[in-house]
mmCIF file of C-alpha atoms in Angstrom:
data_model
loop_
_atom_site.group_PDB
_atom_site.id
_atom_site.type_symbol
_atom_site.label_atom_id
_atom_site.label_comp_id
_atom_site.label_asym_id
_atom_site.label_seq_id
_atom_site.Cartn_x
_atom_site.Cartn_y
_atom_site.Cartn_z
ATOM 1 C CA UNK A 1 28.087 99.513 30.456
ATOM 2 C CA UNK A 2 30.289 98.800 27.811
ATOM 3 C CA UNK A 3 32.006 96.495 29.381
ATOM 4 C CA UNK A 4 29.199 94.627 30.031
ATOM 5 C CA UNK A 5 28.223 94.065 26.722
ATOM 6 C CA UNK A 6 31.476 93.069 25.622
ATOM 7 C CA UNK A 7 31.764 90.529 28.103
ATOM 8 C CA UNK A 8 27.785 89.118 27.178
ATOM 9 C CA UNK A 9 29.133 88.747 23.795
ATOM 10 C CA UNK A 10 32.335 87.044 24.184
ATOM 11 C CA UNK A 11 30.046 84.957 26.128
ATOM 12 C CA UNK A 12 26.883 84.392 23.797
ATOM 13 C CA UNK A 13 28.834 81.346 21.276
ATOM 14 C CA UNK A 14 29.844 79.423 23.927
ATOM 15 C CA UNK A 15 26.112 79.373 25.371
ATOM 16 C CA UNK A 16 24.298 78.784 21.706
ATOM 17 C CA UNK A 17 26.820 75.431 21.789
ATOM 18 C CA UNK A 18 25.841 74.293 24.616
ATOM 19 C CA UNK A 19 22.075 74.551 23.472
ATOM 20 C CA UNK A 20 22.899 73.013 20.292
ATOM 21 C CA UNK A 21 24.853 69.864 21.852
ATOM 22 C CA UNK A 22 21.896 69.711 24.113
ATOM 23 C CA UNK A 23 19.334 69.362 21.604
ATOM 24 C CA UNK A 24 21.412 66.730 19.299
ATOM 25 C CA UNK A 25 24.613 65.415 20.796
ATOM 26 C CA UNK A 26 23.737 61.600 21.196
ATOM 27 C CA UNK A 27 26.068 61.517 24.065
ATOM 28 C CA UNK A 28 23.590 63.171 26.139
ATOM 29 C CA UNK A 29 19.979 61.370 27.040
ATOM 30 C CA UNK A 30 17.597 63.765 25.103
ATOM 31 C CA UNK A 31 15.314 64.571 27.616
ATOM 32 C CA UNK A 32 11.373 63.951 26.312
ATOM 33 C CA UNK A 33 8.039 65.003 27.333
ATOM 34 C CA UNK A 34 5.188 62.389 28.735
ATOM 35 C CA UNK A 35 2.992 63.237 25.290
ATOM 36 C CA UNK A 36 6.116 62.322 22.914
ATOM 37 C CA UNK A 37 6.769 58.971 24.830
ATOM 38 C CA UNK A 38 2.837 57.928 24.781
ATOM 39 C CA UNK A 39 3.142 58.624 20.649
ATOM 40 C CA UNK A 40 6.084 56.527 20.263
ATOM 41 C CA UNK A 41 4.494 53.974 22.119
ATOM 42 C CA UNK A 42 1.587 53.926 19.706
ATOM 43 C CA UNK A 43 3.371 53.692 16.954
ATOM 44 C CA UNK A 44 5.793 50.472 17.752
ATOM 45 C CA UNK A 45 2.316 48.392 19.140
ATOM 46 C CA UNK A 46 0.676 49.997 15.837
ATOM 47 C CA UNK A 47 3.421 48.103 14.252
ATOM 48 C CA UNK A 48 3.406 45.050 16.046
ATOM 49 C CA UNK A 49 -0.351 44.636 15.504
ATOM 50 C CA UNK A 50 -0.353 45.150 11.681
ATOM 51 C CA UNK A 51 2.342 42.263 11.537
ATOM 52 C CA UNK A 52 -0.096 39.665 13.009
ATOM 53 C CA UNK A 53 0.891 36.851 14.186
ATOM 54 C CA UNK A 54 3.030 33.771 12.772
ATOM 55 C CA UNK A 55 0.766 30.733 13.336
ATOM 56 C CA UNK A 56 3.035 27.769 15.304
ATOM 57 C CA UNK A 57 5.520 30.662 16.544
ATOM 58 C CA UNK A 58 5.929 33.199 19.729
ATOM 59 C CA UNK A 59 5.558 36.635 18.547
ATOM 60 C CA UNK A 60 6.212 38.325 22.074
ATOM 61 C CA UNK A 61 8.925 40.953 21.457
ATOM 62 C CA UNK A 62 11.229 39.009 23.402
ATOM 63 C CA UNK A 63 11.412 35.808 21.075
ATOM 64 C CA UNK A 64 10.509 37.987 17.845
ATOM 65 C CA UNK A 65 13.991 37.382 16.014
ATOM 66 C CA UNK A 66 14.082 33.247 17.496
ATOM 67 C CA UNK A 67 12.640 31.078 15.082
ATOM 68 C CA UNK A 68 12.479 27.315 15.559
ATOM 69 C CA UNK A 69 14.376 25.041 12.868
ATOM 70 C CA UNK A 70 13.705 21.624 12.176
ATOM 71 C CA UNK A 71 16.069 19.517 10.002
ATOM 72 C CA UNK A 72 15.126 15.894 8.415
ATOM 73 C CA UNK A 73 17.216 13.302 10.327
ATOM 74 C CA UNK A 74 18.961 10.576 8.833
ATOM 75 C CA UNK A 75 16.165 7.810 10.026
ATOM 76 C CA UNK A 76 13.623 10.307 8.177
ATOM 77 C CA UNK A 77 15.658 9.698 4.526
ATOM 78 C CA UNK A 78 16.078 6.075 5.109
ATOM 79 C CA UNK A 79 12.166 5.354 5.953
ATOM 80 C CA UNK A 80 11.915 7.693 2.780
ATOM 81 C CA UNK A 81 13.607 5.962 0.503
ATOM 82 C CA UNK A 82 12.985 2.766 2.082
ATOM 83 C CA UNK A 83 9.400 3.277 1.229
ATOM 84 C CA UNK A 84 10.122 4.577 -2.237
ATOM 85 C CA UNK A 85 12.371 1.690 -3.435
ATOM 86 C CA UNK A 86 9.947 -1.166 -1.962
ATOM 87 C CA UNK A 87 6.886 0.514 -3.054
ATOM 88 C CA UNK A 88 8.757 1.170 -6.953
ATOM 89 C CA UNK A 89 9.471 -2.749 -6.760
ATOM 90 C CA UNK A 90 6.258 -4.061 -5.967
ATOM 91 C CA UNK A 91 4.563 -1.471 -8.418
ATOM 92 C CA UNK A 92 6.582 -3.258 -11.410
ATOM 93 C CA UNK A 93 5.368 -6.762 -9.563
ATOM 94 C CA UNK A 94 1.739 -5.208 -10.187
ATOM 95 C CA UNK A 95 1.956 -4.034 -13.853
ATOM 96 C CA UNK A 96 3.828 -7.588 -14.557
ATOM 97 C CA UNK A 97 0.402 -9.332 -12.802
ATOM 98 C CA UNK A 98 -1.625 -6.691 -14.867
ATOM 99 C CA UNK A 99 -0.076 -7.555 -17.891
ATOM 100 C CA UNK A 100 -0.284 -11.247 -17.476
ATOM 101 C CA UNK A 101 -3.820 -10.825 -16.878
ATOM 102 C CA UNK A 102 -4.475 -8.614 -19.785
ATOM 103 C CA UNK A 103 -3.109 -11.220 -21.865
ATOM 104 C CA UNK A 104 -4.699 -14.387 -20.616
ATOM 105 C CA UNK A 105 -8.119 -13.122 -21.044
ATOM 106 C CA UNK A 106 -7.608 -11.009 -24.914
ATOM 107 C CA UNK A 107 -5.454 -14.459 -25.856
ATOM 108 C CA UNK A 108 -8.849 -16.877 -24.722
ATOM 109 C CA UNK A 109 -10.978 -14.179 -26.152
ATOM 110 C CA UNK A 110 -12.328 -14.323 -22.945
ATOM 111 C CA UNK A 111 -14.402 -10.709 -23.840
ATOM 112 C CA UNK A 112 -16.113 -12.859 -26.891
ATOM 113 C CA UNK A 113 -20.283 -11.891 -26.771
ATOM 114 C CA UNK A 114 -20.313 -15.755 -26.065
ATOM 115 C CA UNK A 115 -17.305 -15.963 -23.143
ATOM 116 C CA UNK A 116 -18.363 -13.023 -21.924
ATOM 117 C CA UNK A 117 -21.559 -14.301 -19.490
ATOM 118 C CA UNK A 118 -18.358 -16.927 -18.214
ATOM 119 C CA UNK A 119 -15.730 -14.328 -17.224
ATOM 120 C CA UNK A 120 -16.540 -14.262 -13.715
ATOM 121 C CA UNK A 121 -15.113 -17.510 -12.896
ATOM 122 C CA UNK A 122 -11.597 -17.150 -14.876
ATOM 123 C CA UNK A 123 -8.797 -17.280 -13.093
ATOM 124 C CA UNK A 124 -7.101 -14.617 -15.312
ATOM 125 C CA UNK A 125 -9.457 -12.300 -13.687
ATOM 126 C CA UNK A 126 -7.623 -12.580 -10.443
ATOM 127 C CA UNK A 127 -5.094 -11.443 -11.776
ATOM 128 C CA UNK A 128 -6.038 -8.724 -13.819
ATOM 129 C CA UNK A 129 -7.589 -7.524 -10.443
ATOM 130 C CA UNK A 130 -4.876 -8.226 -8.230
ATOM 131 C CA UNK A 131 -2.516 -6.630 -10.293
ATOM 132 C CA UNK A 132 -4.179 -3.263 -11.097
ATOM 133 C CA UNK A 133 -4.930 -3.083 -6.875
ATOM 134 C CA UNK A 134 -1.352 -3.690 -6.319
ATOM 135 C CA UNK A 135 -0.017 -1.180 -9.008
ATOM 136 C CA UNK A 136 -2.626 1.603 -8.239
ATOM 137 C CA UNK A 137 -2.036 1.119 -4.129
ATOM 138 C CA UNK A 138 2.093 1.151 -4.950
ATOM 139 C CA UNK A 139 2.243 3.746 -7.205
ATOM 140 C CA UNK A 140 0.130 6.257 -4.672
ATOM 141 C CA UNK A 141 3.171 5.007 -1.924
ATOM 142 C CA UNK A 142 5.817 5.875 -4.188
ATOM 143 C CA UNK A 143 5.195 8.949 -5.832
ATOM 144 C CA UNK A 144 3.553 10.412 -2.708
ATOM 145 C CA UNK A 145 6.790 9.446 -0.754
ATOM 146 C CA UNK A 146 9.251 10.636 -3.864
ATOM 147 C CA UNK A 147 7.293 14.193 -4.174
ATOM 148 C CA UNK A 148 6.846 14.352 -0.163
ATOM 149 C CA UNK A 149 2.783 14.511 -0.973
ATOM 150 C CA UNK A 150 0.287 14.428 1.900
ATOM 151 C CA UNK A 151 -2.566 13.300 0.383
ATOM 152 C CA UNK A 152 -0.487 10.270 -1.361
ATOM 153 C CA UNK A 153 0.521 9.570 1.884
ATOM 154 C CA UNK A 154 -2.737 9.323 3.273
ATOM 155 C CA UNK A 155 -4.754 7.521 0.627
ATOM 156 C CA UNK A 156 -1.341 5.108 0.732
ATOM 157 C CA UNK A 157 -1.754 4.577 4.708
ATOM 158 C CA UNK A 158 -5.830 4.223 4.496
ATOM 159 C CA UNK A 159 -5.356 1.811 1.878
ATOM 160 C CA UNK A 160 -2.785 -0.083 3.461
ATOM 161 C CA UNK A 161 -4.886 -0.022 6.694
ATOM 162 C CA UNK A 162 -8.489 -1.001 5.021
ATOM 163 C CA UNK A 163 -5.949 -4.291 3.613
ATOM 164 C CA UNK A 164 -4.922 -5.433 7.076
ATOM 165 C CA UNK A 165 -8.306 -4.903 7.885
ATOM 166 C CA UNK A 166 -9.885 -6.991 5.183
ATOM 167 C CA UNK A 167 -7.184 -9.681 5.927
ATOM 168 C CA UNK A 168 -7.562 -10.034 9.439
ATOM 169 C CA UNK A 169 -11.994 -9.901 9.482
ATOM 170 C CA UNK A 170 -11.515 -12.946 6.572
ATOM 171 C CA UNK A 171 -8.959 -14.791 8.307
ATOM 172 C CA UNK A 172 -11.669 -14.715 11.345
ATOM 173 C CA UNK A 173 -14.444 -15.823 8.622
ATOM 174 C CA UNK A 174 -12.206 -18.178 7.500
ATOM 175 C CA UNK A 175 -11.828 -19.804 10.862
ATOM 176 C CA UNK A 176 -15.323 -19.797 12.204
ATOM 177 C CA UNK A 177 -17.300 -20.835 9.156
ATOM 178 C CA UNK A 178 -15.600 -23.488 8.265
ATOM 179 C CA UNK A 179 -18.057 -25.644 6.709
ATOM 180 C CA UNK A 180 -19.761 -22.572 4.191
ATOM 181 C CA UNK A 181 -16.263 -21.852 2.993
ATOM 182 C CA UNK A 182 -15.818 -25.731 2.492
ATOM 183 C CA UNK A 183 -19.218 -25.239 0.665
ATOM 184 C CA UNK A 184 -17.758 -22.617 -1.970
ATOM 185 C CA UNK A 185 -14.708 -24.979 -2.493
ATOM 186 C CA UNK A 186 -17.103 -27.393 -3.506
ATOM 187 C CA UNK A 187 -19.361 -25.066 -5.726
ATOM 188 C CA UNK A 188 -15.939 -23.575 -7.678
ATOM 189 C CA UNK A 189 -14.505 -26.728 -8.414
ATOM 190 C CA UNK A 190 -17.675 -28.578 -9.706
ATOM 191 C CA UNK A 191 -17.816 -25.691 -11.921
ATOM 192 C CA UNK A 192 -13.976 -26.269 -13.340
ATOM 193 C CA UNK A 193 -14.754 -29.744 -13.477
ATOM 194 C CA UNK A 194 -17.935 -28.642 -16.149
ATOM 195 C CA UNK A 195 -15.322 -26.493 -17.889
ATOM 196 C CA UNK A 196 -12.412 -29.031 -18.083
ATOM 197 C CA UNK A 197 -12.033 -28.970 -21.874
ATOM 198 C CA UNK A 198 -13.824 -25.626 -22.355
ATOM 199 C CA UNK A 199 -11.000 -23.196 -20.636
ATOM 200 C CA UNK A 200 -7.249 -24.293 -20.194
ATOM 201 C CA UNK A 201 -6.412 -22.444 -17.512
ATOM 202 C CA UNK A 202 -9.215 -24.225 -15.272
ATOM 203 C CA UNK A 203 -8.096 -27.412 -16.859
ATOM 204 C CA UNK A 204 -4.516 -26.688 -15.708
ATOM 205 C CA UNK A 205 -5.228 -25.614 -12.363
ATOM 206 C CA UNK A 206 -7.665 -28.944 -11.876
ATOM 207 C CA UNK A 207 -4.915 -30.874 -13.184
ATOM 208 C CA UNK A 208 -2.302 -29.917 -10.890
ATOM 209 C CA UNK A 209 -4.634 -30.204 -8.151
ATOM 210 C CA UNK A 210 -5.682 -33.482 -8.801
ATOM 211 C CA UNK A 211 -1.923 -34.358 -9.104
ATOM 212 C CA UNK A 212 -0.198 -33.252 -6.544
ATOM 213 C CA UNK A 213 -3.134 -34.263 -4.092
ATOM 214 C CA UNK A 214 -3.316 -37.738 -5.539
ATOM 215 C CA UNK A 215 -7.479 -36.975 -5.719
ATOM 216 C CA UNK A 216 -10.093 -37.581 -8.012
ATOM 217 C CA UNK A 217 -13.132 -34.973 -8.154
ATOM 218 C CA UNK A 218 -14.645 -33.014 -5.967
ATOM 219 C CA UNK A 219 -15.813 -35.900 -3.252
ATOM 220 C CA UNK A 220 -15.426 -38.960 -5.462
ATOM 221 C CA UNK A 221 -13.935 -40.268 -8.659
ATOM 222 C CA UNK A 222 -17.917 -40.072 -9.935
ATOM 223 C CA UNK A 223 -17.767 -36.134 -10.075
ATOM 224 C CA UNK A 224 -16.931 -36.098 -13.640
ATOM 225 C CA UNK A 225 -20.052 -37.535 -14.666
ATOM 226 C CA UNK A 226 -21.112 -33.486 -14.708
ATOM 227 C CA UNK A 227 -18.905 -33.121 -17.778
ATOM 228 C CA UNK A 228 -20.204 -33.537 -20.981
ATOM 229 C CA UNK A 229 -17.676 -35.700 -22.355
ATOM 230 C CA UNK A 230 -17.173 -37.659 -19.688
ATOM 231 C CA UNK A 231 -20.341 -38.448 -18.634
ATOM 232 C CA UNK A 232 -21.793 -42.133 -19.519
ATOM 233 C CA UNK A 233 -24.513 -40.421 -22.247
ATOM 234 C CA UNK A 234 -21.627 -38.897 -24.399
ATOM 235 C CA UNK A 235 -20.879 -40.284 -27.636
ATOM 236 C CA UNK A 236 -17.325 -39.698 -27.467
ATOM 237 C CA UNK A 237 -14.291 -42.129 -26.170
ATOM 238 C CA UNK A 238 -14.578 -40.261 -22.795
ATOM 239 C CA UNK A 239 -17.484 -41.244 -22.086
ATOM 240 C CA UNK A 240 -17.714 -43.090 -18.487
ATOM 241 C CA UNK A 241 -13.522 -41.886 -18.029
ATOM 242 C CA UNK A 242 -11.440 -39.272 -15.578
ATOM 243 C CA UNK A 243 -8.697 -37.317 -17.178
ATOM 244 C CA UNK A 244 -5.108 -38.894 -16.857
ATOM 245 C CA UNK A 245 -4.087 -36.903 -13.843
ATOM 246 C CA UNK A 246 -6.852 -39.172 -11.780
ATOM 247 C CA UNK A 247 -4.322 -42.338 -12.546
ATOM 248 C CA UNK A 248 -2.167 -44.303 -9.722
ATOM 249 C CA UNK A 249 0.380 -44.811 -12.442
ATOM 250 C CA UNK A 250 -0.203 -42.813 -15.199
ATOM 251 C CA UNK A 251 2.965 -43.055 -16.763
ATOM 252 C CA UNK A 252 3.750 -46.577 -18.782
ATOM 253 C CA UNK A 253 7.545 -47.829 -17.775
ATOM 254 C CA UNK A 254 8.079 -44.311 -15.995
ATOM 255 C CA UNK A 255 8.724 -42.394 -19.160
ATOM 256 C CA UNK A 256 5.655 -42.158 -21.145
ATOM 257 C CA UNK A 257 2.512 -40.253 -20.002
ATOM 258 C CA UNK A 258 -0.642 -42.500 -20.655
ATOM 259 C CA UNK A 259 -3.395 -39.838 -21.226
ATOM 260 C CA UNK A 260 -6.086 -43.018 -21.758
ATOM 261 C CA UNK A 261 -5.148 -44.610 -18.456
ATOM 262 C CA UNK A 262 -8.047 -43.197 -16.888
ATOM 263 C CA UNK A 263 -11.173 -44.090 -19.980
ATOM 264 C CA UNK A 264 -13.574 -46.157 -18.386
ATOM 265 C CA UNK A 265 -13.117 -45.940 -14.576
ATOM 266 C CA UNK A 266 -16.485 -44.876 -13.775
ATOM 267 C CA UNK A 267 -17.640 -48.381 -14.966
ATOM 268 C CA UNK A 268 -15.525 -50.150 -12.430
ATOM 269 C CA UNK A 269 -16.475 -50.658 -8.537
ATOM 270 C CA UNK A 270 -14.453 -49.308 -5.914
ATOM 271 C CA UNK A 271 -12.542 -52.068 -5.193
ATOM 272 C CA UNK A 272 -11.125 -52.738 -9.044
ATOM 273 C CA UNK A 273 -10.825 -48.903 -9.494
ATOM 274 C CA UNK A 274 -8.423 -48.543 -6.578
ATOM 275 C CA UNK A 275 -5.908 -49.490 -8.214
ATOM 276 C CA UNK A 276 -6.254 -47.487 -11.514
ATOM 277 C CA UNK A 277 -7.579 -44.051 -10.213
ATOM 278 C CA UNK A 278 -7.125 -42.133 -7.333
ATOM 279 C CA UNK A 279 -10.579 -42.778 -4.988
ATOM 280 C CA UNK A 280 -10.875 -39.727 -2.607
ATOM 281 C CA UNK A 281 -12.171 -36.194 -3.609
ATOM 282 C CA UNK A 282 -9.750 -33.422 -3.913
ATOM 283 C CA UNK A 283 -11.774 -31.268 -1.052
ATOM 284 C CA UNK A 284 -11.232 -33.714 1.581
ATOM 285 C CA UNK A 285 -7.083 -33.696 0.372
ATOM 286 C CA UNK A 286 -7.077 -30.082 0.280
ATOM 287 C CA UNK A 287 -8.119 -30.319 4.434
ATOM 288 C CA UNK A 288 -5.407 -32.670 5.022
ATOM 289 C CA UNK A 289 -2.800 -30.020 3.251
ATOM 290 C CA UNK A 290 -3.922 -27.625 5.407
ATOM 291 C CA UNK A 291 -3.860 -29.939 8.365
ATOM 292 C CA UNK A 292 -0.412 -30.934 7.608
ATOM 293 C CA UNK A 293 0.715 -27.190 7.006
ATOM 294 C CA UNK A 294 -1.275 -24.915 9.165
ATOM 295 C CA UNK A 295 2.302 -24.303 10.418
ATOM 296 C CA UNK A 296 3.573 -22.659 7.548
ATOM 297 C CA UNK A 297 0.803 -20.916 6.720
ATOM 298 C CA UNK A 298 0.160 -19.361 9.655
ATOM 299 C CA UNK A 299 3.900 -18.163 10.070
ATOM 300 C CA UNK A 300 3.594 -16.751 6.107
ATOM 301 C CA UNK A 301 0.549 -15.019 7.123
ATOM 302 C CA UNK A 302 1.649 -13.652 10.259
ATOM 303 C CA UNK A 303 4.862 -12.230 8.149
ATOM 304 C CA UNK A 304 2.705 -10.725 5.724
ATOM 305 C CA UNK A 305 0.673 -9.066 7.915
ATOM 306 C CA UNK A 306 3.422 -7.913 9.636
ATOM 307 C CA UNK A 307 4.664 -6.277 6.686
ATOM 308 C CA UNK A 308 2.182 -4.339 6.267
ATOM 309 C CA UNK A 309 2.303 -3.235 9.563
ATOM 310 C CA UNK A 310 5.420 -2.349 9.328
ATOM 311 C CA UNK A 311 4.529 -0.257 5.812
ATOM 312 C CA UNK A 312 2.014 1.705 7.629
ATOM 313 C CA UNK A 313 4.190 2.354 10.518
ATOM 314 C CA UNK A 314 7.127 3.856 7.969
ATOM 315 C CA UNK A 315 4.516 5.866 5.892
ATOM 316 C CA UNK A 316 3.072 7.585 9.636
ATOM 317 C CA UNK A 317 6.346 8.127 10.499
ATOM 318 C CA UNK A 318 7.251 9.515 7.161
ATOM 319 C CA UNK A 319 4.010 11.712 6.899
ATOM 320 C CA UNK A 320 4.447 13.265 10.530
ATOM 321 C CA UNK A 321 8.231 14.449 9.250
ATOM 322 C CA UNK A 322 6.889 15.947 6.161
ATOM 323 C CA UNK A 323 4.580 18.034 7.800
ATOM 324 C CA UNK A 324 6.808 19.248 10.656
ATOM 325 C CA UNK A 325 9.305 19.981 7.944
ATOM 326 C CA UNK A 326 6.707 22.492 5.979
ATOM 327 C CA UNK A 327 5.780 24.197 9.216
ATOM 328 C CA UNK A 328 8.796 24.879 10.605
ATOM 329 C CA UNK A 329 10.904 25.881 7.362
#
């Protein structure tokens, strides 16, 4: 009996480590119950479902640790600051047409309480309104291309769009009422003729017209009898003339300008007046000019509208980039 005993507990350590490296050797698969297996289950889809999942991205617990990268390409910075040097150029082009404008109307004291009901018909208007479009529709390009900003980019892009469109539905106008548009060529330069002496800038505008299209009026030579000063009534020594830029020759041995060359034509038939004053209207010249360069102007117009194009294209391109970039990094 002894014996026994003795033998049990030489035997007893060697059996408690052999429990002990059972229980918590990691050598050896610890072996688990179906209830434990269930709760550790539990806990790793507990986990799963309280991290929700990544909008644009595969959140299966195979692709968990791959996420997608997307890296600007070197056409991306070029159309970038492409469109941020053109847009910066033509936005000082603007402020220079602003500016210009700004100071053609303050220097006429065009804003005068008795200008003021005449404003709509000076041509320092177009520019003050071309030039704050062009500065306001260039600066949105620019800064929202610079600071990588959607909704410059968008309101850029819509405006560029809603031009082409404008261009393109008057171009069509243009074309297929002919004769009304001929009509308001008529009505605006009757109306500079009126205000020859009264605003300069009309004056110089009429003048070069009448110039460079060798033309007298609006239709004839007797337009200007709707001016005050040169109509046959007025007291003055206008009075039954045409300015100097009406004259054949209105320079006297090709050096001095003649501004008198012109008093008295309206008194003369058409045969004597030929050869002092130009006979033809200026409306019926300006249809020959475009006659003789429809040409060129359509090729201009075709390249401006294809710039544009090509701006919208740049800023889509841009705008799609941007917002790949901020989804995927």
């Amino acid at each position: 009996m002894r014996r026994y005993f003795t033998i049990k507990g030489i035997l007893s350590p060697w059996s408690r480590w052999d429990t002990a490296q059972n229980e918590s050797s990691p050598l050896i698969p610890k072996v688990s119950s179906a209830k434990e297996d269930a709760e550790e289950l539990g806990n790793v889809t507990t986990e799963c479902h309280h991290a929700g999942p990544i909008e644009g991205r595969d959140n299966s617990p195979v692709f968990t640790g791959i996420q997608p990268h997307y890296r600007y390409s070197f056409l991306d910075y070029f159309l970038k600051y492409f469109l941020i040097i053109s847009n910066l150029v033509f936005t000082v082009l603007g402020l220079l047409v602003l500016v210009l404008g700004m100071w053609g109307l303050i220097s006429k004291q065009s804003f005068a309480q008795e200008k003021i009901g005449s404003i709509g018909t000076d041509p320092m208007l177009v520019f003050l309104t071309l030039g704050f479009v062009l500065t306001v529709l260039c600066l949105s390009g620019c800064v929202g291309a610079l600071r990588e900003n959607c909704t410059l980019l968008k309101l850029f892009s819509a405006a560029v769009l809603a031009l082409i469109t404008a261009q393109v539905l008057a171009a069509i106008v243009a074309y297929s009422l002919q004769v009304q548009v001929g009509g308001y060529l008529r009505s605006g330069m009757l109306a500079a003729m009126v205000r020859y002496q009264d605003d300069l800038d009309l004056r110089f505008i009429t003048d070069e017209i009448q110039s460079n299209l060798q033309c007298c009026g609006a239709d004839n030579y007797r337009d200007w009898e709707l001016n005050i000063y040169y109509n046959c009534s007025a007291p003055g020594v206008l009075a039954c003339g045409v300015p100097a830029t009406c004259c054949v020759d209105p320079l006297e041995n090709g050096t001095v300008w003649n501004s008198q060359c012109g008093l008295g034509a309206q008194l003369l038939d058409e045969f004597s007046a030929q050869s002092v004053i130009f006979l033809g209207g200026c409306l019926g010249g300006m249809s020959r000019w475009i006659e003789q360069h429809e040409g060129v102007i359509g090729t201009v117009g075709i390249i401006v509208l294809g710039v544009q194009i090509v701006t919208l294209f740049i800023t889509t391109r841009l705008l799609e980039s941007i917002q790949w970039h901020k989804v995927y990094v």
